[in-house]
mmCIF file of C-alpha atoms and ligand atoms in Angstrom:
data_model
loop_
_atom_site.group_PDB
_atom_site.id
_atom_site.type_symbol
_atom_site.label_atom_id
_atom_site.label_comp_id
_atom_site.label_asym_id
_atom_site.label_seq_id
_atom_site.Cartn_x
_atom_site.Cartn_y
_atom_site.Cartn_z
ATOM 1 C CA UNK A 1 0.484 24.492 22.355
ATOM 2 C CA UNK A 2 -1.049 24.669 18.867
ATOM 3 C CA UNK A 3 -0.839 21.455 16.882
ATOM 4 C CA UNK A 4 -0.914 21.057 13.146
ATOM 5 C CA UNK A 5 -2.371 18.013 11.441
ATOM 6 C CA UNK A 6 -1.484 17.458 7.804
ATOM 7 C CA UNK A 7 -4.144 15.662 5.795
ATOM 8 C CA UNK A 8 -2.352 13.805 3.019
ATOM 9 C CA UNK A 9 -4.554 13.073 0.009
ATOM 10 C CA UNK A 10 -3.215 11.262 -3.066
ATOM 11 C CA UNK A 11 -5.165 12.219 -6.184
ATOM 12 C CA UNK A 12 -5.095 10.814 -9.686
ATOM 13 C CA UNK A 13 -7.646 12.201 -12.141
ATOM 14 C CA UNK A 14 -10.207 13.022 -9.474
ATOM 15 C CA UNK A 15 -11.774 16.239 -10.819
ATOM 16 C CA UNK A 16 -15.274 15.065 -9.879
ATOM 17 C CA UNK A 17 -14.304 13.998 -6.355
ATOM 18 C CA UNK A 18 -12.647 17.245 -5.267
ATOM 19 C CA UNK A 19 -15.854 19.235 -4.634
ATOM 20 C CA UNK A 20 -17.625 16.512 -2.612
ATOM 21 C CA UNK A 21 -14.374 15.875 -0.722
ATOM 22 C CA UNK A 22 -14.061 19.466 0.516
ATOM 23 C CA UNK A 23 -17.747 19.489 1.391
ATOM 24 C CA UNK A 24 -17.433 16.221 3.272
ATOM 25 C CA UNK A 25 -14.371 17.447 5.184
ATOM 26 C CA UNK A 26 -15.798 20.806 6.309
ATOM 27 C CA UNK A 27 -18.053 19.457 9.078
ATOM 28 C CA UNK A 28 -15.625 16.978 10.654
ATOM 29 C CA UNK A 29 -12.714 19.443 10.627
ATOM 30 C CA UNK A 30 -14.832 22.170 12.232
ATOM 31 C CA UNK A 31 -16.009 19.619 14.768
ATOM 32 C CA UNK A 32 -12.445 18.557 15.625
ATOM 33 C CA UNK A 33 -11.295 22.158 15.958
ATOM 34 C CA UNK A 34 -14.235 22.964 18.227
ATOM 35 C CA UNK A 35 -13.621 19.949 20.424
ATOM 36 C CA UNK A 36 -9.880 20.383 20.785
ATOM 37 C CA UNK A 37 -8.397 23.795 21.328
ATOM 38 C CA UNK A 38 -5.286 24.700 19.352
ATOM 39 C CA UNK A 39 -5.768 22.120 16.600
ATOM 40 C CA UNK A 40 -5.164 23.271 13.025
ATOM 41 C CA UNK A 41 -5.374 21.352 9.764
ATOM 42 C CA UNK A 42 -3.730 21.674 6.383
ATOM 43 C CA UNK A 43 -4.417 19.713 3.208
ATOM 44 C CA UNK A 44 -1.511 18.274 1.315
ATOM 45 C CA UNK A 45 -2.693 16.922 -2.017
ATOM 46 C CA UNK A 46 -0.248 14.754 -3.911
ATOM 47 C CA UNK A 47 -1.194 15.074 -7.544
ATOM 48 C CA UNK A 48 -0.042 11.714 -8.890
ATOM 49 C CA UNK A 49 0.214 12.751 -12.528
ATOM 50 C CA UNK A 50 -3.396 13.789 -13.097
ATOM 51 C CA UNK A 51 -4.212 14.709 -16.669
ATOM 52 C CA UNK A 52 -7.647 16.179 -15.981
ATOM 53 C CA UNK A 53 -8.742 19.326 -14.147
ATOM 54 C CA UNK A 54 -7.964 17.977 -10.659
ATOM 55 C CA UNK A 55 -5.337 20.603 -9.791
ATOM 56 C CA UNK A 56 -7.451 23.424 -11.236
ATOM 57 C CA UNK A 57 -10.405 22.302 -9.142
ATOM 58 C CA UNK A 58 -8.225 22.092 -6.028
ATOM 59 C CA UNK A 59 -6.876 25.598 -6.519
ATOM 60 C CA UNK A 60 -10.161 27.040 -7.670
ATOM 61 C CA UNK A 61 -12.265 25.847 -4.754
ATOM 62 C CA UNK A 62 -14.022 28.775 -3.106
ATOM 63 C CA UNK A 63 -13.283 28.270 0.572
ATOM 64 C CA UNK A 64 -11.652 24.979 1.404
ATOM 65 C CA UNK A 65 -12.044 23.964 5.075
ATOM 66 C CA UNK A 66 -8.242 24.205 5.580
ATOM 67 C CA UNK A 67 -5.267 25.673 3.676
ATOM 68 C CA UNK A 68 -4.420 23.681 0.537
ATOM 69 C CA UNK A 69 -0.899 22.683 -0.429
ATOM 70 C CA UNK A 70 -0.340 20.729 -3.616
ATOM 71 C CA UNK A 71 2.703 18.731 -4.622
ATOM 72 C CA UNK A 72 2.492 17.626 -8.235
ATOM 73 C CA UNK A 73 4.509 14.598 -9.260
ATOM 74 C CA UNK A 74 6.013 14.631 -12.746
ATOM 75 C CA UNK A 75 3.947 11.623 -13.856
ATOM 76 C CA UNK A 76 1.863 8.825 -12.365
ATOM 77 C CA UNK A 77 4.084 7.049 -9.865
ATOM 78 C CA UNK A 78 1.323 5.035 -8.183
ATOM 79 C CA UNK A 79 -0.459 5.487 -4.900
ATOM 80 C CA UNK A 80 2.359 4.016 -2.805
ATOM 81 C CA UNK A 81 4.836 6.571 -4.148
ATOM 82 C CA UNK A 82 2.279 9.354 -3.756
ATOM 83 C CA UNK A 83 1.834 8.442 -0.091
ATOM 84 C CA UNK A 84 5.602 8.373 0.356
ATOM 85 C CA UNK A 85 5.788 11.872 -1.100
ATOM 86 C CA UNK A 86 2.959 12.960 1.201
ATOM 87 C CA UNK A 87 4.689 11.693 4.329
ATOM 88 C CA UNK A 88 7.961 13.323 3.338
ATOM 89 C CA UNK A 89 6.370 16.664 2.491
ATOM 90 C CA UNK A 90 4.033 16.782 5.492
ATOM 91 C CA UNK A 91 4.875 19.331 8.184
ATOM 92 C CA UNK A 92 2.211 18.467 10.761
ATOM 93 C CA UNK A 93 2.629 17.052 14.255
ATOM 94 C CA UNK A 94 0.462 14.256 12.940
ATOM 95 C CA UNK A 95 -0.545 13.072 9.488
ATOM 96 C CA UNK A 96 -3.902 11.740 8.384
ATOM 97 C CA UNK A 97 -3.817 9.720 5.174
ATOM 98 C CA UNK A 98 -7.158 9.702 3.383
ATOM 99 C CA UNK A 99 -8.540 8.941 -0.095
ATOM 100 C CA UNK A 100 -10.257 11.718 -1.966
ATOM 101 C CA UNK A 101 -13.267 9.625 -3.026
ATOM 102 C CA UNK A 102 -14.906 9.728 0.447
ATOM 103 C CA UNK A 103 -14.530 5.959 0.798
ATOM 104 C CA UNK A 104 -12.607 6.855 3.936
ATOM 105 C CA UNK A 105 -15.342 8.650 5.898
ATOM 106 C CA UNK A 106 -14.134 12.056 7.194
ATOM 107 C CA UNK A 107 -16.609 11.736 10.079
ATOM 108 C CA UNK A 108 -14.043 9.532 11.820
ATOM 109 C CA UNK A 109 -11.483 12.328 11.944
ATOM 110 C CA UNK A 110 -12.628 14.003 15.206
ATOM 111 C CA UNK A 111 -12.491 10.589 16.895
ATOM 112 C CA UNK A 112 -9.038 9.876 15.456
ATOM 113 C CA UNK A 113 -7.759 13.233 16.669
ATOM 114 C CA UNK A 114 -9.175 12.603 20.144
ATOM 115 C CA UNK A 115 -7.389 9.258 20.378
ATOM 116 C CA UNK A 116 -4.165 10.811 19.139
ATOM 117 C CA UNK A 117 -4.354 13.587 21.731
ATOM 118 C CA UNK A 118 -4.986 10.901 24.338
ATOM 119 C CA UNK A 119 -1.608 9.436 23.403
ATOM 120 C CA UNK A 120 -2.125 6.926 20.595
ATOM 121 C CA UNK A 121 0.800 7.110 18.130
ATOM 122 C CA UNK A 122 -1.293 5.460 15.392
ATOM 123 C CA UNK A 123 -5.051 5.422 14.929
ATOM 124 C CA UNK A 124 -6.255 2.942 12.326
ATOM 125 C CA UNK A 125 -9.613 2.905 10.638
ATOM 126 C CA UNK A 126 -10.717 -0.654 10.011
ATOM 127 C CA UNK A 127 -13.416 -1.575 7.540
ATOM 128 C CA UNK A 128 -15.769 -3.689 9.604
ATOM 129 C CA UNK A 129 -18.136 -3.965 6.661
ATOM 130 C CA UNK A 130 -16.901 -3.970 3.066
ATOM 131 C CA UNK A 131 -20.147 -4.967 1.391
ATOM 132 C CA UNK A 132 -19.844 -1.973 -0.980
ATOM 133 C CA UNK A 133 -16.602 -3.362 -2.367
ATOM 134 C CA UNK A 134 -18.021 -6.213 -4.435
ATOM 135 C CA UNK A 135 -17.667 -9.916 -3.730
ATOM 136 C CA UNK A 136 -14.615 -10.481 -5.898
ATOM 137 C CA UNK A 137 -12.592 -7.672 -4.360
ATOM 138 C CA UNK A 138 -13.547 -8.830 -0.866
ATOM 139 C CA UNK A 139 -12.640 -12.452 -1.508
ATOM 140 C CA UNK A 140 -9.316 -11.643 -3.128
ATOM 141 C CA UNK A 141 -8.546 -9.151 -0.350
ATOM 142 C CA UNK A 142 -9.222 -11.787 2.323
ATOM 143 C CA UNK A 143 -7.105 -14.254 0.444
ATOM 144 C CA UNK A 144 -4.298 -11.730 0.236
ATOM 145 C CA UNK A 145 -4.329 -10.936 3.961
ATOM 146 C CA UNK A 146 -4.387 -14.642 4.825
ATOM 147 C CA UNK A 147 -1.443 -15.522 2.545
ATOM 148 C CA UNK A 148 0.579 -12.439 3.407
ATOM 149 C CA UNK A 149 0.216 -12.828 7.153
ATOM 150 C CA UNK A 150 1.021 -16.505 6.955
ATOM 151 C CA UNK A 151 4.227 -15.922 5.024
ATOM 152 C CA UNK A 152 5.429 -12.722 6.616
ATOM 153 C CA UNK A 153 6.576 -12.027 10.152
ATOM 154 C CA UNK A 154 5.222 -8.496 9.852
ATOM 155 C CA UNK A 155 1.463 -8.934 10.101
ATOM 156 C CA UNK A 156 -0.732 -6.380 8.403
ATOM 157 C CA UNK A 157 -4.119 -5.903 10.042
ATOM 158 C CA UNK A 158 -7.100 -7.262 8.072
ATOM 159 C CA UNK A 159 -9.172 -4.801 6.072
ATOM 160 C CA UNK A 160 -7.242 -1.737 7.096
ATOM 161 C CA UNK A 161 -6.612 0.573 4.181
ATOM 162 C CA UNK A 162 -4.254 3.491 4.147
ATOM 163 C CA UNK A 163 -6.781 5.626 6.074
ATOM 164 C CA UNK A 164 -5.081 6.336 9.387
ATOM 165 C CA UNK A 165 -3.648 8.969 11.664
ATOM 166 C CA UNK A 166 0.089 8.782 12.325
ATOM 167 C CA UNK A 167 2.014 10.721 14.922
ATOM 168 C CA UNK A 168 5.094 12.704 13.863
ATOM 169 C CA UNK A 169 7.420 10.201 15.596
ATOM 170 C CA UNK A 170 6.091 7.401 13.400
ATOM 171 C CA UNK A 171 6.149 9.556 10.274
ATOM 172 C CA UNK A 172 9.827 10.289 10.889
ATOM 173 C CA UNK A 173 10.558 6.576 11.225
ATOM 174 C CA UNK A 174 8.723 5.863 7.953
ATOM 175 C CA UNK A 175 10.685 8.601 6.219
ATOM 176 C CA UNK A 176 13.914 6.994 7.361
ATOM 177 C CA UNK A 177 13.215 3.743 5.515
ATOM 178 C CA UNK A 178 15.542 3.717 2.523
ATOM 179 C CA UNK A 179 13.784 1.436 0.063
ATOM 180 C CA UNK A 180 12.423 3.000 -3.084
ATOM 181 C CA UNK A 181 9.788 0.344 -3.788
ATOM 182 C CA UNK A 182 7.336 0.954 -1.050
ATOM 183 C CA UNK A 183 4.421 -1.239 -0.060
ATOM 184 C CA UNK A 184 2.973 1.209 2.434
ATOM 185 C CA UNK A 185 0.639 -1.153 4.288
ATOM 186 C CA UNK A 186 3.621 -3.336 5.056
ATOM 187 C CA UNK A 187 5.876 -0.430 5.991
ATOM 188 C CA UNK A 188 3.212 0.993 8.302
ATOM 189 C CA UNK A 189 3.116 -2.372 10.041
ATOM 190 C CA UNK A 190 6.894 -2.761 9.998
ATOM 191 C CA UNK A 191 7.657 0.418 11.957
ATOM 192 C CA UNK A 192 5.451 -0.902 14.736
ATOM 193 C CA UNK A 193 4.059 1.272 17.575
ATOM 194 C CA UNK A 194 0.746 0.342 19.188
ATOM 195 C CA UNK A 195 -2.323 1.257 17.161
ATOM 196 C CA UNK A 196 -5.802 2.234 18.248
ATOM 197 C CA UNK A 197 -8.487 0.853 15.953
ATOM 198 C CA UNK A 198 -11.753 2.527 14.975
ATOM 199 C CA UNK A 199 -14.238 0.452 12.997
ATOM 200 C CA UNK A 200 -16.380 1.744 10.166
ATOM 201 C CA UNK A 201 -18.479 0.634 7.234
ATOM 202 C CA UNK A 202 -16.767 1.392 3.970
ATOM 203 C CA UNK A 203 -19.072 3.414 1.722
ATOM 204 C CA UNK A 204 -19.132 3.345 -2.076
ATOM 205 C CA UNK A 205 -17.081 5.851 -4.058
ATOM 206 C CA UNK A 206 -18.608 9.376 -4.096
ATOM 207 C CA UNK A 207 -17.634 10.073 -7.720
ATOM 208 C CA UNK A 208 -15.381 8.751 -10.470
ATOM 209 C CA UNK A 209 -14.138 5.173 -10.754
ATOM 210 C CA UNK A 210 -11.609 3.055 -8.878
ATOM 211 C CA UNK A 211 -8.070 3.274 -10.240
ATOM 212 C CA UNK A 212 -7.244 -0.249 -9.164
ATOM 213 C CA UNK A 213 -8.234 -2.977 -11.583
ATOM 214 C CA UNK A 214 -7.553 -6.666 -11.072
ATOM 215 C CA UNK A 215 -4.098 -6.547 -12.600
ATOM 216 C CA UNK A 216 -2.972 -3.625 -10.477
ATOM 217 C CA UNK A 217 -4.261 -5.274 -7.324
ATOM 218 C CA UNK A 218 -2.462 -8.486 -8.246
ATOM 219 C CA UNK A 219 0.748 -6.508 -8.712
ATOM 220 C CA UNK A 220 0.241 -4.864 -5.335
ATOM 221 C CA UNK A 221 -0.336 -8.237 -3.684
ATOM 222 C CA UNK A 222 2.876 -9.692 -5.163
ATOM 223 C CA UNK A 223 4.739 -6.538 -4.173
ATOM 224 C CA UNK A 224 3.490 -6.906 -0.609
ATOM 225 C CA UNK A 225 4.416 -10.534 -0.249
ATOM 226 C CA UNK A 226 7.839 -10.267 -1.877
ATOM 227 C CA UNK A 227 8.669 -7.115 0.101
ATOM 228 C CA UNK A 228 7.961 -8.665 3.446
ATOM 229 C CA UNK A 229 8.568 -12.388 3.175
ATOM 230 C CA UNK A 230 11.415 -14.627 2.126
ATOM 231 C CA UNK A 231 9.265 -17.723 2.411
ATOM 232 C CA UNK A 232 8.596 -18.018 -1.347
ATOM 233 C CA UNK A 233 12.375 -18.125 -1.877
ATOM 234 C CA UNK A 234 13.251 -20.498 0.908
ATOM 235 C CA UNK A 235 10.449 -22.975 0.262
ATOM 236 C CA UNK A 236 12.216 -24.397 -2.810
ATOM 237 C CA UNK A 237 15.014 -26.017 -0.815
ATOM 238 C CA UNK A 238 12.439 -27.970 1.148
ATOM 239 C CA UNK A 239 10.443 -28.790 -1.927
ATOM 240 C CA UNK A 240 13.623 -29.949 -3.639
ATOM 241 C CA UNK A 241 14.589 -32.068 -0.642
ATOM 242 C CA UNK A 242 11.184 -33.705 -0.664
ATOM 243 C CA UNK A 243 11.328 -34.478 -4.379
ATOM 244 C CA UNK A 244 14.890 -35.788 -4.071
ATOM 245 C CA UNK A 245 13.862 -38.069 -1.223
ATOM 246 C CA UNK A 246 10.990 -39.384 -3.354
ATOM 247 C CA UNK A 247 13.327 -39.820 -6.327
ATOM 248 C CA UNK A 248 15.848 -41.794 -4.278
ATOM 249 C CA UNK A 249 13.249 -44.219 -2.968
ATOM 250 C CA UNK A 250 11.750 -44.640 -6.428
ATOM 251 C CA UNK A 251 15.207 -45.190 -7.936
ATOM 252 C CA UNK A 252 16.013 -47.819 -5.329
ATOM 253 C CA UNK A 253 12.743 -49.543 -6.094
ATOM 254 C CA UNK A 254 13.340 -49.551 -9.875
ATOM 255 C CA UNK A 255 16.929 -50.766 -9.557
ATOM 256 C CA UNK A 256 15.966 -53.583 -7.202
ATOM 257 C CA UNK A 257 13.032 -54.543 -9.414
ATOM 258 C CA UNK A 258 15.259 -54.621 -12.503
ATOM 259 C CA UNK A 259 17.859 -56.716 -10.703
ATOM 260 C CA UNK A 260 15.290 -59.206 -9.472
ATOM 261 C CA UNK A 261 12.865 -59.424 -12.396
ATOM 262 C CA UNK A 262 15.158 -58.359 -15.252
ATOM 263 C CA UNK A 263 14.786 -55.478 -17.718
ATOM 264 C CA UNK A 264 11.348 -54.049 -18.150
ATOM 265 C CA UNK A 265 11.182 -51.706 -21.152
ATOM 266 C CA UNK A 266 7.776 -49.950 -20.835
ATOM 267 C CA UNK A 267 7.897 -46.842 -18.687
ATOM 268 C CA UNK A 268 7.101 -44.115 -21.154
ATOM 269 C CA UNK A 269 4.255 -42.688 -19.078
ATOM 270 C CA UNK A 270 6.151 -42.456 -15.794
ATOM 271 C CA UNK A 271 9.165 -40.998 -17.591
ATOM 272 C CA UNK A 272 7.115 -38.279 -19.229
ATOM 273 C CA UNK A 273 5.215 -37.441 -16.048
ATOM 274 C CA UNK A 274 8.483 -37.154 -14.149
ATOM 275 C CA UNK A 275 10.096 -34.876 -16.737
ATOM 276 C CA UNK A 276 7.074 -32.616 -17.110
ATOM 277 C CA UNK A 277 6.458 -32.352 -13.395
ATOM 278 C CA UNK A 278 10.060 -31.509 -12.581
ATOM 279 C CA UNK A 279 10.251 -29.070 -15.493
ATOM 280 C CA UNK A 280 7.174 -27.265 -14.194
ATOM 281 C CA UNK A 281 8.413 -27.146 -10.637
ATOM 282 C CA UNK A 282 11.767 -25.774 -11.753
ATOM 283 C CA UNK A 283 10.160 -23.078 -13.862
ATOM 284 C CA UNK A 284 7.995 -21.953 -10.954
ATOM 285 C CA UNK A 285 11.072 -21.821 -8.737
ATOM 286 C CA UNK A 286 12.990 -19.807 -11.307
ATOM 287 C CA UNK A 287 10.020 -17.502 -11.785
ATOM 288 C CA UNK A 288 9.848 -16.733 -8.100
ATOM 289 C CA UNK A 289 13.593 -16.227 -8.017
ATOM 290 C CA UNK A 290 13.045 -13.797 -10.891
ATOM 291 C CA UNK A 291 10.488 -11.814 -8.886
ATOM 292 C CA UNK A 292 13.033 -11.232 -6.170
ATOM 293 C CA UNK A 293 15.965 -10.620 -8.502
ATOM 294 C CA UNK A 294 13.848 -8.058 -10.333
ATOM 295 C CA UNK A 295 13.149 -6.320 -7.047
ATOM 296 C CA UNK A 296 16.822 -6.356 -6.095
ATOM 297 C CA UNK A 297 17.613 -4.929 -9.531
ATOM 298 C CA UNK A 298 15.191 -2.048 -9.188
ATOM 299 C CA UNK A 299 16.277 -1.406 -5.604
ATOM 300 C CA UNK A 300 20.028 -1.245 -6.317
ATOM 301 C CA UNK A 301 19.440 1.373 -8.982
ATOM 302 C CA UNK A 302 18.651 3.669 -6.067
ATOM 303 C CA UNK A 303 16.174 5.713 -8.006
ATOM 304 C CA UNK A 304 13.918 7.880 -5.875
ATOM 305 C CA UNK A 305 10.317 6.696 -5.573
ATOM 306 C CA UNK A 306 8.924 9.856 -7.134
ATOM 307 C CA UNK A 307 9.866 13.110 -8.861
ATOM 308 C CA UNK A 308 8.248 16.417 -7.920
ATOM 309 C CA UNK A 309 7.304 18.658 -10.831
ATOM 310 C CA UNK A 310 5.681 21.572 -8.993
ATOM 311 C CA UNK A 311 4.649 22.741 -5.570
ATOM 312 C CA UNK A 312 1.813 25.004 -4.622
ATOM 313 C CA UNK A 313 1.985 26.429 -1.139
ATOM 314 C CA UNK A 314 -0.209 29.313 0.039
ATOM 315 C CA UNK A 315 2.473 30.173 2.624
ATOM 316 C CA UNK A 316 4.692 31.299 -0.282
ATOM 317 C CA UNK A 317 2.852 34.255 -1.734
ATOM 318 C CA UNK A 318 5.054 35.162 -4.676
ATOM 319 C CA UNK A 319 2.318 33.768 -6.894
ATOM 320 C CA UNK A 320 4.766 31.569 -8.758
ATOM 321 C CA UNK A 321 4.805 27.887 -8.015
ATOM 322 C CA UNK A 322 7.892 26.983 -9.918
ATOM 323 C CA UNK A 323 10.735 28.365 -7.839
ATOM 324 C CA UNK A 324 9.159 27.277 -4.587
ATOM 325 C CA UNK A 325 11.168 24.112 -4.096
ATOM 326 C CA UNK A 326 12.124 24.373 -0.437
HETATM 327 N N1 UDP B 1 -4.506 7.144 -6.497
HETATM 328 C C1 UDP B 1 -3.278 7.735 -6.747
HETATM 329 N N2 UDP B 1 -2.430 7.168 -7.670
HETATM 330 C C2 UDP B 1 -2.762 6.026 -8.351
HETATM 331 C C3 UDP B 1 -3.994 5.412 -8.062
HETATM 332 C C4 UDP B 1 -4.856 5.989 -7.118
HETATM 333 O O1 UDP B 1 -2.925 8.765 -6.160
HETATM 334 O O2 UDP B 1 -1.953 5.582 -9.176
HETATM 335 C C5 UDP B 1 -5.403 7.739 -5.477
HETATM 336 C C6 UDP B 1 -6.825 8.011 -5.931
HETATM 337 O O3 UDP B 1 -6.956 9.248 -6.561
HETATM 338 C C7 UDP B 1 -7.607 7.928 -4.623
HETATM 339 C C8 UDP B 1 -6.814 6.902 -3.820
HETATM 340 O O4 UDP B 1 -5.529 6.833 -4.427
HETATM 341 O O5 UDP B 1 -7.601 9.151 -3.907
HETATM 342 C C9 UDP B 1 -7.494 5.529 -3.817
HETATM 343 O O6 UDP B 1 -7.732 5.101 -5.135
HETATM 344 P P1 UDP B 1 -9.052 4.295 -5.538
HETATM 345 O O7 UDP B 1 -10.241 4.911 -4.882
HETATM 346 O O8 UDP B 1 -9.064 4.206 -7.019
HETATM 347 O O9 UDP B 1 -8.750 2.868 -4.903
HETATM 348 P P2 UDP B 1 -9.831 1.879 -4.225
HETATM 349 O O10 UDP B 1 -10.582 2.685 -3.200
HETATM 350 O O11 UDP B 1 -10.692 1.407 -5.320
HETATM 351 O O12 UDP B 1 -8.983 0.813 -3.620
HETATM 352 MG MG1 MG B 2 -11.542 4.369 -3.485
#
């Protein structure tokens, strides 16, 4: 029975990466098709609000190694939303999620397909070596995985990006999740299913620059932790209990001391330290509460995670992309 694999590629201003990407994909896709009879591929590019020539380059490419579908979002919704769109729009019996900058090596694809055909519902590509990523990114990434997996019951595997193959069953489960703020790494882990892991060395970007600066990564980290753990919320009761216990013993001590030795006026320093410390602790607690309330707020608005502006699908040959919605 012929099987279709949709290759989902989120793109944001990647005009220089498109050419190398198609070139890099040609070999591995041909290899996979040769090795496994009845396997077909399609590209599904999610144009996440590109303002450069990305879409033109995608459409204008001479002979892409597989048919190219493009779903253009109405603005930049972020990579998580773009992936969500990709999973919902994909038609394949399996989906491969891959970055366009060749940091996810296409050479792994034949191996992923083989493992999938052997029965694996998920095949993960794990970065065994991230030395191309820069020390700061590596350190903060390690720190993130450690904190996240400590706080959350859903563990996300270390150094696994979004590059993976997912069987249709798993894709359908992901598409059923109703939340509109989507931390994909966490959701991938949440739906479960056993995963096969392939290790690789993460190469440097082929062209263009990373779209994730420190602030964006920080936002993603907070999103991940608050989406999958209630620990930051719950911890304050314990913290409060601890401080109250300390306060009670200190109060007892002061009262007894005053009763035995009489009034003792000095105490400015301890008073100030106590007030400032408690004020700080309370503000942190309120801030964390705010993070969650903000997320509840945006979730109850029930806005979709993305808006589609246009679709390009070579299967529709009326030459007009606008009326092609479904
Ligand atoms: N990307 C996207 N929307 C965004 C940011 C990034 O679709 O808002 C795409 C980008 O075009 C690339 C992939 O997500 O194909 C990974 O981005 P990038 O290489 O900048 O991330 P890094 O590899 O540095 O983590
Ligand atoms: Mg990259």
